[in-house]
Amino acid sequence: MYNTKLSFNDMPQALAYLIEKVEKLETSLDMLQTGAEPSDRWMNIKEFCAYHPDHPAKQTVYDWVSSRKVPVHKDGKKLRFFKSEIDQWLGLGLQKTQAEIEQEAYAISRRRRNAR
């Protein structure tokens, strides 16, 4: 729009033009960011059941909560789950292979021998 030299009288129009462009850029960035799922968001029990790979029943989740097996936040009577905490909790259930267990045991025994 502005390819010529600006005078002092043209500054308000030029500033309005720049503000409009910046707002359009911000809107575009917001739309791009909302297209991706936020990494850390709150989930209720229904969303948790749908997100969990096994899609457990609500009663199963209530049992996990009462036995403190799953990370949960209580808001009055409502249960809230953080997606990042659930991802971390699901990752803890990873079973080690026999080779990994043997390697870990070997490393522990070496440390104990060296400590003596």
N, CA, C and O atoms as a printed pandas DataFrame, in Angstrom:
     atom_number atom_name residue_name chain_id  residue_number  x_coord  y_coord  z_coord
0              1         N          MET        A               1    0.816   -1.177    0.000
1              2        CA          MET        A               1    0.000    0.000    0.000
2              3         C          MET        A               1    0.869    1.254    0.000
3              4         O          MET        A               1    0.644    2.182   -0.776
4              5         N          TYR        A               2    1.875    1.264    0.892
5              6        CA          TYR        A               2    2.704    2.454    1.038
6              7         C          TYR        A               2    4.060    2.200    0.412
7              8         O          TYR        A               2    4.949    1.636    1.049
8              9         N          ASN        A               3    4.221    2.619   -0.847
9             10        CA          ASN        A               3    5.504    2.488   -1.533
10            11         C          ASN        A               3    6.224    3.823   -1.629
11            12         O          ASN        A               3    7.390    3.865   -2.021
12            13         N          THR        A               4    5.558    4.904   -1.281
13            14        CA          THR        A               4    6.151    6.231   -1.376
14            15         C          THR        A               4    6.561    6.710    0.000
15            16         O          THR        A               4    6.259    6.083    1.016
16            17         N          LYS        A               5    7.254    7.830    0.011
17            18        CA          LYS        A               5    7.648    8.408    1.292
18            19         C          LYS        A               5    6.424    8.936    2.012
19            20         O          LYS        A               5    5.513    9.492    1.399
20            21         N          LEU        A               6    6.418    8.754    3.315
21            22        CA          LEU        A               6    5.288    9.194    4.125
22            23         C          LEU        A               6    5.573   10.546    4.743
23            24         O          LEU        A               6    6.690   10.839    5.169
24            25         N          SER        A               7    4.554   11.346    4.779
25            26        CA          SER        A               7    4.675   12.622    5.471
26            27         C          SER        A               7    4.128   12.462    6.885
27            28         O          SER        A               7    3.523   11.442    7.216
28            29         N          PHE        A               8    4.340   13.452    7.691
29            30        CA          PHE        A               8    3.837   13.396    9.069
30            31         C          PHE        A               8    2.315   13.287    9.092
31            32         O          PHE        A               8    1.754   12.660    9.991
32            33         N          ASN        A               9    1.646   13.885    8.120
33            34        CA          ASN        A               9    0.184   13.831    8.054
34            35         C          ASN        A               9   -0.328   12.437    7.688
35            36         O          ASN        A               9   -1.462   12.091    8.019
36            37         N          ASP        A              10    0.501   11.628    7.006
37            38        CA          ASP        A              10    0.103   10.276    6.603
38            39         C          ASP        A              10    0.337    9.240    7.700
39            40         O          ASP        A              10   -0.100    8.097    7.565
40            41         N          MET        A              11    1.005    9.611    8.764
41            42        CA          MET        A              11    1.369    8.654    9.823
42            43         C          MET        A              11    0.165    7.962   10.471
43            44         O          MET        A              11    0.226    6.751   10.680
44            45         N          PRO        A              12   -0.925    8.665   10.800
45            46        CA          PRO        A              12   -2.059    7.952   11.406
46            47         C          PRO        A              12   -2.625    6.865   10.494
47            48         O          PRO        A              12   -2.977    5.786   10.970
48            49         N          GLN        A              13   -2.717    7.135    9.194
49            50        CA          GLN        A              13   -3.221    6.132    8.259
50            51         C          GLN        A              13   -2.249    4.956    8.149
51            52         O          GLN        A              13   -2.667    3.799    8.101
52            53         N          ALA        A              14   -0.974    5.257    8.111
53            54        CA          ALA        A              14    0.035    4.205    8.023
54            55         C          ALA        A              14    0.022    3.330    9.271
55            56         O          ALA        A              14    0.153    2.110    9.180
56            57         N          LEU        A              15   -0.134    3.953   10.434
57            58        CA          LEU        A              15   -0.190    3.205   11.681
58            59         C          LEU        A              15   -1.432    2.314   11.725
59            60         O          LEU        A              15   -1.357    1.165   12.160
60            61         N          ALA        A              16   -2.571    2.840   11.275
61            62        CA          ALA        A              16   -3.804    2.049   11.223
62            63         C          ALA        A              16   -3.634    0.857   10.287
63            64         O          ALA        A              16   -4.106   -0.241   10.583
64            65         N          TYR        A              17   -2.958    1.071    9.153
65            66        CA          TYR        A              17   -2.683    0.003    8.203
66            67         C          TYR        A              17   -1.813   -1.087    8.852
67            68         O          TYR        A              17   -2.107   -2.274    8.714
68            69         N          LEU        A              18   -0.768   -0.696    9.544
69            70        CA          LEU        A              18    0.118   -1.667   10.204
70            71         C          LEU        A              18   -0.611   -2.441   11.300
71            72         O          LEU        A              18   -0.422   -3.650   11.434
72            73         N          ILE        A              19   -1.436   -1.756   12.079
73            74        CA          ILE        A              19   -2.190   -2.432   13.146
74            75         C          ILE        A              19   -3.132   -3.470   12.546
75            76         O          ILE        A              19   -3.270   -4.573   13.074
76            77         N          GLU        A              20   -3.779   -3.110   11.438
77            78        CA          GLU        A              20   -4.684   -4.057   10.771
78            79         C          GLU        A              20   -3.928   -5.294   10.296
79            80         O          GLU        A              20   -4.418   -6.414   10.442
80            81         N          LYS        A              21   -2.748   -5.100    9.735
81            82        CA          LYS        A              21   -1.929   -6.219    9.257
82            83         C          LYS        A              21   -1.488   -7.123   10.413
83            84         O          LYS        A              21   -1.521   -8.348   10.293
84            85         N          VAL        A              22   -1.082   -6.527   11.513
85            86        CA          VAL        A              22   -0.647   -7.301   12.680
86            87         C          VAL        A              22   -1.817   -8.115   13.234
87            88         O          VAL        A              22   -1.642   -9.276   13.603
88            89         N          GLU        A              23   -2.997   -7.520   13.293
89            90        CA          GLU        A              23   -4.176   -8.245   13.787
90            91         C          GLU        A              23   -4.507   -9.430   12.886
91            92         O          GLU        A              23   -4.880  -10.496   13.375
92            93         N          LYS        A              24   -4.372   -9.249   11.572
93            94        CA          LYS        A              24   -4.612  -10.362   10.644
94            95         C          LYS        A              24   -3.596  -11.477   10.857
95            96         O          LYS        A              24   -3.947  -12.656   10.822
96            97         N          LEU        A              25   -2.347  -11.111   11.075
97            98        CA          LEU        A              25   -1.311  -12.114   11.345
98            99         C          LEU        A              25   -1.595  -12.869   12.642
99           100         O          LEU        A              25   -1.448  -14.090   12.695
100          101         N          GLU        A              26   -1.999  -12.149   13.683
101          102        CA          GLU        A              26   -2.330  -12.793   14.953
102          103         C          GLU        A              26   -3.498  -13.755   14.785
103          104         O          GLU        A              26   -3.478  -14.857   15.334
104          105         N          THR        A              27   -4.504  -13.353   14.037
105          106        CA          THR        A              27   -5.656  -14.219   13.794
106          107         C          THR        A              27   -5.232  -15.475   13.046
107          108         O          THR        A              27   -5.680  -16.575   13.369
108          109         N          SER        A              28   -4.374  -15.314   12.053
109          110        CA          SER        A              28   -3.886  -16.470   11.294
110          111         C          SER        A              28   -3.097  -17.421   12.187
111          112         O          SER        A              28   -3.257  -18.638   12.100
112          113         N          LEU        A              29   -2.253  -16.869   13.036
113          114        CA          LEU        A              29   -1.479  -17.709   13.963
114          115         C          LEU        A              29   -2.385  -18.443   14.943
115          116         O          LEU        A              29   -2.169  -19.622   15.227
116          117         N          ASP        A              30   -3.388  -17.758   15.457
117          118        CA          ASP        A              30   -4.330  -18.403   16.382
118          119         C          ASP        A              30   -5.053  -19.552   15.710
119          120         O          ASP        A              30   -5.248  -20.603   16.322
120          121         N          MET        A              31   -5.452  -19.370   14.461
121          122        CA          MET        A              31   -6.148  -20.442   13.742
122          123         C          MET        A              31   -5.219  -21.625   13.509
123          124         O          MET        A              31   -5.653  -22.774   13.593
124          125         N          LEU        A              32   -3.955  -21.363   13.217
125          126        CA          LEU        A              32   -3.002  -22.452   13.035
126          127         C          LEU        A              32   -2.764  -23.209   14.333
127          128         O          LEU        A              32   -2.664  -24.435   14.339
128          129         N          GLN        A              33   -2.675  -22.465   15.435
129          130        CA          GLN        A              33   -2.416  -23.101   16.725
130          131         C          GLN        A              33   -3.615  -23.893   17.207
131          132         O          GLN        A              33   -3.433  -24.948   17.814
132          133         N          THR        A              34   -4.823  -23.437   16.966
133          134        CA          THR        A              34   -5.998  -24.160   17.436
134          135         C          THR        A              34   -6.252  -25.399   16.602
135          136         O          THR        A              34   -6.995  -26.284   17.026
136          137         N          GLY        A              35   -5.653  -25.481   15.431
137          138        CA          GLY        A              35   -5.790  -26.683   14.621
138          139         C          GLY        A              35   -5.127  -27.873   15.283
139          140         O          GLY        A              35   -5.599  -29.002   15.145
140          141         N          ALA        A              36   -4.052  -27.639   15.989
141          142        CA          ALA        A              36   -3.365  -28.697   16.731
142          143         C          ALA        A              36   -3.967  -28.805   18.121
143          144         O          ALA        A              36   -4.359  -27.805   18.723
144          145         N          GLU        A              37   -4.036  -30.018   18.617
145          146        CA          GLU        A              37   -4.595  -30.238   19.942
146          147         C          GLU        A              37   -3.630  -29.741   21.005
147          148         O          GLU        A              37   -2.435  -30.027   20.928
148          149         N          PRO        A              38   -4.121  -28.997   22.002
149          150        CA          PRO        A              38   -3.223  -28.520   23.052
150          151         C          PRO        A              38   -2.616  -29.687   23.814
151          152         O          PRO        A              38   -3.286  -30.685   24.078
152          153         N          SER        A              39   -1.346  -29.552   24.163
153          154        CA          SER        A              39   -0.661  -30.655   24.829
154          155         C          SER        A              39   -1.109  -30.822   26.276
155          156         O          SER        A              39   -1.056  -31.926   26.818
156          157         N          ASP        A              40   -1.546  -29.746   26.897
157          158        CA          ASP        A              40   -1.973  -29.854   28.285
158          159         C          ASP        A              40   -3.333  -29.190   28.433
159          160         O          ASP        A              40   -3.461  -27.967   28.387
160          161         N          ARG        A              41   -4.329  -30.019   28.610
161          162        CA          ARG        A              41   -5.685  -29.510   28.760
162          163         C          ARG        A              41   -6.413  -30.359   29.793
163          164         O          ARG        A              41   -5.999  -31.475   30.107
164          165         N          TRP        A              42   -7.498  -29.813   30.309
165          166        CA          TRP        A              42   -8.311  -30.529   31.279
166          167         C          TRP        A              42   -9.263  -31.477   30.559
167          168         O          TRP        A              42   -9.771  -31.171   29.480
168          169         N          MET        A              43   -9.492  -32.632   31.176
169          170        CA          MET        A              43  -10.472  -33.587   30.659
170          171         C          MET        A              43  -11.404  -33.973   31.799
171          172         O          MET        A              43  -10.977  -34.112   32.945
172          173         N          ASN        A              44  -12.671  -34.142   31.475
173          174        CA          ASN        A              44  -13.594  -34.693   32.465
174          175         C          ASN        A              44  -13.561  -36.214   32.334
175          176         O          ASN        A              44  -12.799  -36.753   31.532
176          177         N          ILE        A              45  -14.377  -36.900   33.112
177          178        CA          ILE        A              45  -14.304  -38.364   33.129
178          179         C          ILE        A              45  -14.728  -38.965   31.795
179          180         O          ILE        A              45  -14.184  -39.983   31.369
180          181         N          LYS        A              46  -15.696  -38.339   31.139
181          182        CA          LYS        A              46  -16.154  -38.848   29.844
182          183         C          LYS        A              46  -15.045  -38.723   28.800
183          184         O          LYS        A              46  -14.813  -39.651   28.025
184          185         N          GLU        A              47  -14.359  -37.573   28.778
185          186        CA          GLU        A              47  -13.257  -37.370   27.840
186          187         C          GLU        A              47  -12.090  -38.299   28.166
187          188         O          GLU        A              47  -11.409  -38.796   27.270
188          189         N          PHE        A              48  -11.868  -38.526   29.471
189          190        CA          PHE        A              48  -10.799  -39.441   29.879
190          191         C          PHE        A              48  -11.071  -40.847   29.359
191          192         O          PHE        A              48  -10.172  -41.498   28.827
192          193         N          CYS        A              49  -12.308  -41.317   29.509
193          194        CA          CYS        A              49  -12.665  -42.659   29.034
194          195         C          CYS        A              49  -12.471  -42.769   27.523
195          196         O          CYS        A              49  -12.016  -43.800   27.029
196          197         N          ALA        A              50  -12.815  -41.708   26.787
197          198        CA          ALA        A              50  -12.649  -41.730   25.339
198          199         C          ALA        A              50  -11.176  -41.642   24.947
199          200         O          ALA        A              50  -10.777  -42.213   23.932
200          201         N          TYR        A              51  -10.360  -40.938   25.733
201          202        CA          TYR        A              51   -8.944  -40.751   25.421
202          203         C          TYR        A              51   -8.109  -41.990   25.748
203          204         O          TYR        A              51   -7.164  -42.311   25.027
204          205         N          HIS        A              52   -8.453  -42.683   26.832
205          206        CA          HIS        A              52   -7.686  -43.852   27.268
206          207         C          HIS        A              52   -7.733  -44.921   26.170
207          208         O          HIS        A              52   -8.793  -45.161   25.592
208          209         N          PRO        A              53   -6.600  -45.562   25.876
209          210        CA          PRO        A              53   -6.572  -46.550   24.788
210          211         C          PRO        A              53   -7.551  -47.710   24.964
211          212         O          PRO        A              53   -8.050  -48.245   23.974
212          213         N          ASP        A              54   -7.835  -48.106   26.201
213          214        CA          ASP        A              54   -8.742  -49.229   26.450
214          215         C          ASP        A              54  -10.201  -48.808   26.552
215          216         O          ASP        A              54  -11.081  -49.666   26.630
216          217         N          HIS        A              55  -10.476  -47.511   26.554
217          218        CA          HIS        A              55  -11.832  -46.964   26.689
218          219         C          HIS        A              55  -12.577  -47.613   27.860
219          220         O          HIS        A              55  -13.600  -48.270   27.665
220          221         N          PRO        A              56  -12.056  -47.423   29.078
221          222        CA          PRO        A              56  -12.680  -48.073   30.236
222          223         C          PRO        A              56  -14.048  -47.467   30.542
223          224         O          PRO        A              56  -14.363  -46.353   30.124
224          225         N          ALA        A              57  -14.850  -48.230   31.283
225          226        CA          ALA        A              57  -16.150  -47.741   31.748
226          227         C          ALA        A              57  -15.913  -46.717   32.861
227          228         O          ALA        A              57  -14.858  -46.702   33.495
228          229         N          LYS        A              58  -16.903  -45.875   33.081
229          230        CA          LYS        A              58  -16.779  -44.852   34.128
230          231         C          LYS        A              58  -16.536  -45.498   35.491
231          232         O          LYS        A              58  -15.745  -44.989   36.285
232          233         N          GLN        A              59  -17.196  -46.594   35.762
233          234        CA          GLN        A              59  -17.038  -47.259   37.056
234          235         C          GLN        A              59  -15.600  -47.735   37.254
235          236         O          GLN        A              59  -15.072  -47.676   38.365
236          237         N          THR        A              60  -14.976  -48.202   36.188
237          238        CA          THR        A              60  -13.571  -48.620   36.271
238          239         C          THR        A              60  -12.686  -47.428   36.638
239          240         O          THR        A              60  -11.783  -47.555   37.465
240          241         N          VAL        A              61  -12.943  -46.277   36.028
241          242        CA          VAL        A              61  -12.163  -45.082   36.333
242          243         C          VAL        A              61  -12.396  -44.658   37.773
243          244         O          VAL        A              61  -11.452  -44.267   38.461
244          245         N          TYR        A              62  -13.648  -44.730   38.247
245          246        CA          TYR        A              62  -13.929  -44.404   39.644
246          247         C          TYR        A              62  -13.159  -45.342   40.582
247          248         O          TYR        A              62  -12.665  -44.910   41.623
248          249         N          ASP        A              63  -13.058  -46.620   40.214
249          250        CA          ASP        A              63  -12.281  -47.570   41.019
250          251         C          ASP        A              63  -10.801  -47.184   41.030
251          252         O          ASP        A              63  -10.153  -47.240   42.075
252          253         N          TRP        A              64  -10.266  -46.791   39.869
253          254        CA          TRP        A              64   -8.866  -46.360   39.796
254          255         C          TRP        A              64   -8.634  -45.132   40.668
255          256         O          TRP        A              64   -7.609  -45.026   41.341
256          257         N          VAL        A              65   -9.585  -44.210   40.652
257          258        CA          VAL        A              65   -9.449  -42.986   41.446
258          259         C          VAL        A              65   -9.480  -43.312   42.931
259          260         O          VAL        A              65   -8.668  -42.794   43.698
260          261         N          SER        A              66  -10.424  -44.177   43.346
261          262        CA          SER        A              66  -10.533  -44.498   44.775
262          263         C          SER        A              66   -9.316  -45.258   45.288
263          264         O          SER        A              66   -8.956  -45.132   46.459
264          265         N          SER        A              67   -8.677  -46.047   44.420
265          266        CA          SER        A              67   -7.467  -46.761   44.839
266          267         C          SER        A              67   -6.194  -45.979   44.502
267          268         O          SER        A              67   -5.086  -46.500   44.631
268          269         N          ARG        A              68   -6.359  -44.731   44.074
269          270        CA          ARG        A              68   -5.254  -43.814   43.776
270          271         C          ARG        A              68   -4.281  -44.362   42.730
271          272         O          ARG        A              68   -3.067  -44.208   42.861
272          273         N          LYS        A              69   -4.821  -44.996   41.700
273          274        CA          LYS        A              69   -3.984  -45.531   40.634
274          275         C          LYS        A              69   -3.793  -44.547   39.487
275          276         O          LYS        A              69   -2.857  -44.685   38.700
276          277         N          VAL        A              70   -4.669  -43.559   39.388
277          278        CA          VAL        A              70   -4.634  -42.611   38.281
278          279         C          VAL        A              70   -4.507  -41.196   38.839
279          280         O          VAL        A              70   -5.124  -40.890   39.859
280          281         N          PRO        A              71   -3.711  -40.313   38.191
281          282        CA          PRO        A              71   -3.612  -38.928   38.668
282          283         C          PRO        A              71   -4.917  -38.176   38.392
283          284         O          PRO        A              71   -5.409  -38.158   37.263
284          285         N          VAL        A              72   -5.460  -37.563   39.426
285          286        CA          VAL        A              72   -6.764  -36.907   39.300
286          287         C          VAL        A              72   -6.779  -35.638   40.140
287          288         O          VAL        A              72   -6.057  -35.528   41.131
288          289         N          HIS        A              73   -7.603  -34.689   39.736
289          290        CA          HIS        A              73   -7.846  -33.462   40.498
290          291         C          HIS        A              73   -9.342  -33.401   40.747
291          292         O          HIS        A              73  -10.136  -33.608   39.829
292          293         N          LYS        A              74   -9.730  -33.120   41.974
293          294        CA          LYS        A              74  -11.140  -33.049   42.304
294          295         C          LYS        A              74  -11.573  -31.596   42.409
295          296         O          LYS        A              74  -10.923  -30.779   43.061
296          297         N          ASP        A              75  -12.691  -31.294   41.749
297          298        CA          ASP        A              75  -13.302  -29.975   41.805
298          299         C          ASP        A              75  -14.682  -30.186   42.406
299          300         O          ASP        A              75  -15.665  -30.376   41.690
300          301         N          GLY        A              76  -14.740  -30.150   43.734
301          302        CA          GLY        A              76  -15.993  -30.513   44.399
302          303         C          GLY        A              76  -16.208  -32.006   44.221
303          304         O          GLY        A              76  -15.406  -32.817   44.685
304          305         N          LYS        A              77  -17.290  -32.363   43.548
305          306        CA          LYS        A              77  -17.550  -33.773   43.274
306          307         C          LYS        A              77  -17.073  -34.188   41.886
307          308         O          LYS        A              77  -17.070  -35.374   41.559
308          309         N          LYS        A              78  -16.674  -33.226   41.081
309          310        CA          LYS        A              78  -16.257  -33.523   39.718
310          311         C          LYS        A              78  -14.799  -33.947   39.674
311          312         O          LYS        A              78  -13.957  -33.410   40.395
312          313         N          LEU        A              79  -14.518  -34.909   38.825
313          314        CA          LEU        A              79  -13.149  -35.368   38.616
314          315         C          LEU        A              79  -12.582  -34.694   37.382
315          316         O          LEU        A              79  -13.247  -34.619   36.348
316          317         N          ARG        A              80  -11.360  -34.203   37.485
317          318        CA          ARG        A              80  -10.683  -33.548   36.363
318          319         C          ARG        A              80   -9.326  -34.227   36.166
319          320         O          ARG        A              80   -8.648  -34.588   37.128
320          321         N          PHE        A              81   -8.955  -34.389   34.913
321          322        CA          PHE        A              81   -7.702  -35.046   34.564
322          323         C          PHE        A              81   -6.911  -34.125   33.636
323          324         O          PHE        A              81   -7.475  -33.533   32.716
324          325         N          PHE        A              82   -5.597  -34.004   33.879
325          326        CA          PHE        A              82   -4.711  -33.266   32.989
326          327         C          PHE        A              82   -4.206  -34.225   31.924
327          328         O          PHE        A              82   -3.736  -35.316   32.250
328          329         N          LYS        A              83   -4.292  -33.842   30.667
329          330        CA          LYS        A              83   -3.866  -34.719   29.574
330          331         C          LYS        A              83   -2.400  -35.107   29.721
331          332         O          LYS        A              83   -2.047  -36.268   29.514
332          333         N          SER        A              84   -1.543  -34.155   30.074
333          334        CA          SER        A              84   -0.114  -34.457   30.201
334          335         C          SER        A              84    0.143  -35.456   31.329
335          336         O          SER        A              84    1.001  -36.328   31.196
336          337         N          GLU        A              85   -0.591  -35.336   32.437
337          338        CA          GLU        A              85   -0.423  -36.282   33.544
338          339         C          GLU        A              85   -0.905  -37.677   33.151
339          340         O          GLU        A              85   -0.305  -38.678   33.544
340          341         N          ILE        A              86   -1.984  -37.741   32.377
341          342        CA          ILE        A              86   -2.490  -39.037   31.927
342          343         C          ILE        A              86   -1.500  -39.675   30.960
343          344         O          ILE        A              86   -1.252  -40.878   31.032
344          345         N          ASP        A              87   -0.931  -38.874   30.052
345          346        CA          ASP        A              87    0.075  -39.407   29.128
346          347         C          ASP        A              87    1.263  -39.973   29.882
347          348         O          ASP        A              87    1.770  -41.044   29.547
348          349         N          GLN        A              88    1.707  -39.252   30.901
349          350        CA          GLN        A              88    2.840  -39.718   31.707
350          351         C          GLN        A              88    2.453  -40.996   32.453
351          352         O          GLN        A              88    3.243  -41.938   32.510
352          353         N          TRP        A              89    1.260  -41.038   33.018
353          354        CA          TRP        A              89    0.786  -42.210   33.757
354          355         C          TRP        A              89    0.679  -43.425   32.836
355          356         O          TRP        A              89    1.041  -44.535   33.224
356          357         N          LEU        A              90    0.186  -43.215   31.626
357          358        CA          LEU        A              90    0.091  -44.321   30.674
358          359         C          LEU        A              90    1.476  -44.814   30.275
359          360         O          LEU        A              90    1.670  -46.009   30.053
360          361         N          GLY        A              91    2.438  -43.903   30.183
361          362        CA          GLY        A              91    3.802  -44.282   29.821
362          363         C          GLY        A              91    4.500  -45.090   30.894
363          364         O          GLY        A              91    5.412  -45.861   30.597
364          365         N          LEU        A              92    4.078  -44.920   32.152
365          366        CA          LEU        A              92    4.701  -45.665   33.244
366          367         C          LEU        A              92    4.353  -47.147   33.205
367          368         O          LEU        A              92    5.047  -47.965   33.809
368          369         N          GLY        A              93    3.287  -47.496   32.501
369          370        CA          GLY        A              93    2.859  -48.888   32.421
370          371         C          GLY        A              93    3.661  -49.702   31.424
371          372         O          GLY        A              93    3.359  -50.876   31.208
372          373         N          LEU        A              94    4.675  -49.110   30.813
373          374        CA          LEU        A              94    5.471  -49.800   29.817
374          375         C          LEU        A              94    6.243  -50.953   30.464
375          376         O          LEU        A              94    6.938  -50.754   31.461
376          377         N          GLN        A              95    6.123  -52.135   29.907
377          378        CA          GLN        A              95    6.823  -53.312   30.415
378          379         C          GLN        A              95    8.215  -53.389   29.794
379          380         O          GLN        A              95    8.374  -53.210   28.586
380          381         N          LYS        A              96    9.203  -53.652   30.613
381          382        CA          LYS        A              96   10.573  -53.774   30.114
382          383         C          LYS        A              96   10.776  -55.160   29.510
383          384         O          LYS        A              96   10.150  -56.136   29.923
384          385         N          THR        A              97   11.668  -55.220   28.521
385          386        CA          THR        A              97   11.992  -56.517   27.924
386          387         C          THR        A              97   12.946  -57.260   28.858
387          388         O          THR        A              97   13.529  -56.675   29.770
388          389         N          GLN        A              98   13.087  -58.538   28.613
389          390        CA          GLN        A              98   13.977  -59.360   29.426
390          391         C          GLN        A              98   15.408  -58.840   29.336
391          392         O          GLN        A              98   16.121  -58.814   30.340
392          393         N          ALA        A              99   15.828  -58.434   28.164
393          394        CA          ALA        A              99   17.187  -57.918   27.979
394          395         C          ALA        A              99   17.385  -56.620   28.769
395          396         O          ALA        A              99   18.452  -56.411   29.346
396          397         N          GLU        A             100   16.380  -55.754   28.801
397          398        CA          GLU        A             100   16.489  -54.511   29.563
398          399         C          GLU        A             100   16.579  -54.790   31.058
399          400         O          GLU        A             100   17.342  -54.136   31.769
400          401         N          ILE        A             101   15.812  -55.746   31.530
401          402        CA          ILE        A             101   15.839  -56.116   32.955
402          403         C          ILE        A             101   17.212  -56.675   33.324
403          404         O          ILE        A             101   17.775  -56.318   34.358
404          405         N          GLU        A             102   17.746  -57.547   32.479
405          406        CA          GLU        A             102   19.063  -58.127   32.752
406          407         C          GLU        A             102   20.146  -57.058   32.731
407          408         O          GLU        A             102   21.055  -57.078   33.561
408          409         N          GLN        A             103   20.057  -56.127   31.788
409          410        CA          GLN        A             103   21.047  -55.053   31.700
410          411         C          GLN        A             103   20.980  -54.156   32.932
411          412         O          GLN        A             103   22.013  -53.739   33.454
412          413         N          GLU        A             104   19.787  -53.864   33.391
413          414        CA          GLU        A             104   19.618  -53.037   34.585
414          415         C          GLU        A             104   20.157  -53.753   35.823
415          416         O          GLU        A             104   20.812  -53.135   36.663
416          417         N          ALA        A             105   19.884  -55.054   35.938
417          418        CA          ALA        A             105   20.381  -55.830   37.073
418          419         C          ALA        A             105   21.908  -55.884   37.063
419          420         O          ALA        A             105   22.546  -55.792   38.112
420          421         N          TYR        A             106   22.486  -56.033   35.880
421          422        CA          TYR        A             106   23.940  -56.055   35.757
422          423         C          TYR        A             106   24.543  -54.719   36.190
423          424         O          TYR        A             106   25.554  -54.694   36.891
424          425         N          ALA        A             107   23.932  -53.620   35.780
425          426        CA          ALA        A             107   24.440  -52.296   36.150
426          427         C          ALA        A             107   24.352  -52.078   37.663
427          428         O          ALA        A             107   25.264  -51.504   38.258
428          429         N          ILE        A             108   23.273  -52.528   38.281
429          430        CA          ILE        A             108   23.119  -52.385   39.736
430          431         C          ILE        A             108   24.169  -53.217   40.469
431          432         O          ILE        A             108   24.777  -52.745   41.430
432          433         N          SER        A             109   24.381  -54.441   40.022
433          434        CA          SER        A             109   25.365  -55.289   40.699
434          435         C          SER        A             109   26.782  -54.718   40.544
435          436         O          SER        A             109   27.586  -54.820   41.471
436          437         N          ARG        A             110   27.095  -54.128   39.406
437          438        CA          ARG        A             110   28.422  -53.508   39.217
438          439         C          ARG        A             110   28.602  -52.328   40.160
439          440         O          ARG        A             110   29.676  -52.150   40.735
440          441         N          ARG        A             111   27.553  -51.519   40.323
441          442        CA          ARG        A             111   27.649  -50.371   41.229
442          443         C          ARG        A             111   27.859  -50.839   42.668
443          444         O          ARG        A             111   28.620  -50.225   43.416
444          445         N          ARG        A             112   27.194  -51.911   43.051
445          446        CA          ARG        A             112   27.370  -52.408   44.408
446          447         C          ARG        A             112   28.762  -52.958   44.626
447          448         O          ARG        A             112   29.343  -52.762   45.694
448          449         N          ARG        A             113   29.304  -53.638   43.644
449          450        CA          ARG        A             113   30.671  -54.163   43.765
450          451         C          ARG        A             113   31.694  -53.031   43.862
451          452         O          ARG        A             113   32.647  -53.106   44.637
452          453         N          ASN        A             114   31.485  -51.992   43.072
453          454        CA          ASN        A             114   32.415  -50.859   43.075
454          455         C          ASN        A             114   32.308  -50.046   44.357
455          456         O          ASN        A             114   33.269  -49.385   44.750
456          457         N          ALA        A             115   31.172  -50.084   45.002
457          458        CA          ALA        A             115   30.973  -49.308   46.232
458          459         C          ALA        A             115   31.716  -49.928   47.405
459          460         O          ALA        A             115   31.999  -49.242   48.387
460          461         N          ARG        A             116   32.031  -51.192   47.321
461          462        CA          ARG        A             116   32.713  -51.884   48.434
462          463         C          ARG        A             116   34.125  -51.551   48.481
463          464         O          ARG        A             116   34.846  -52.042   49.349
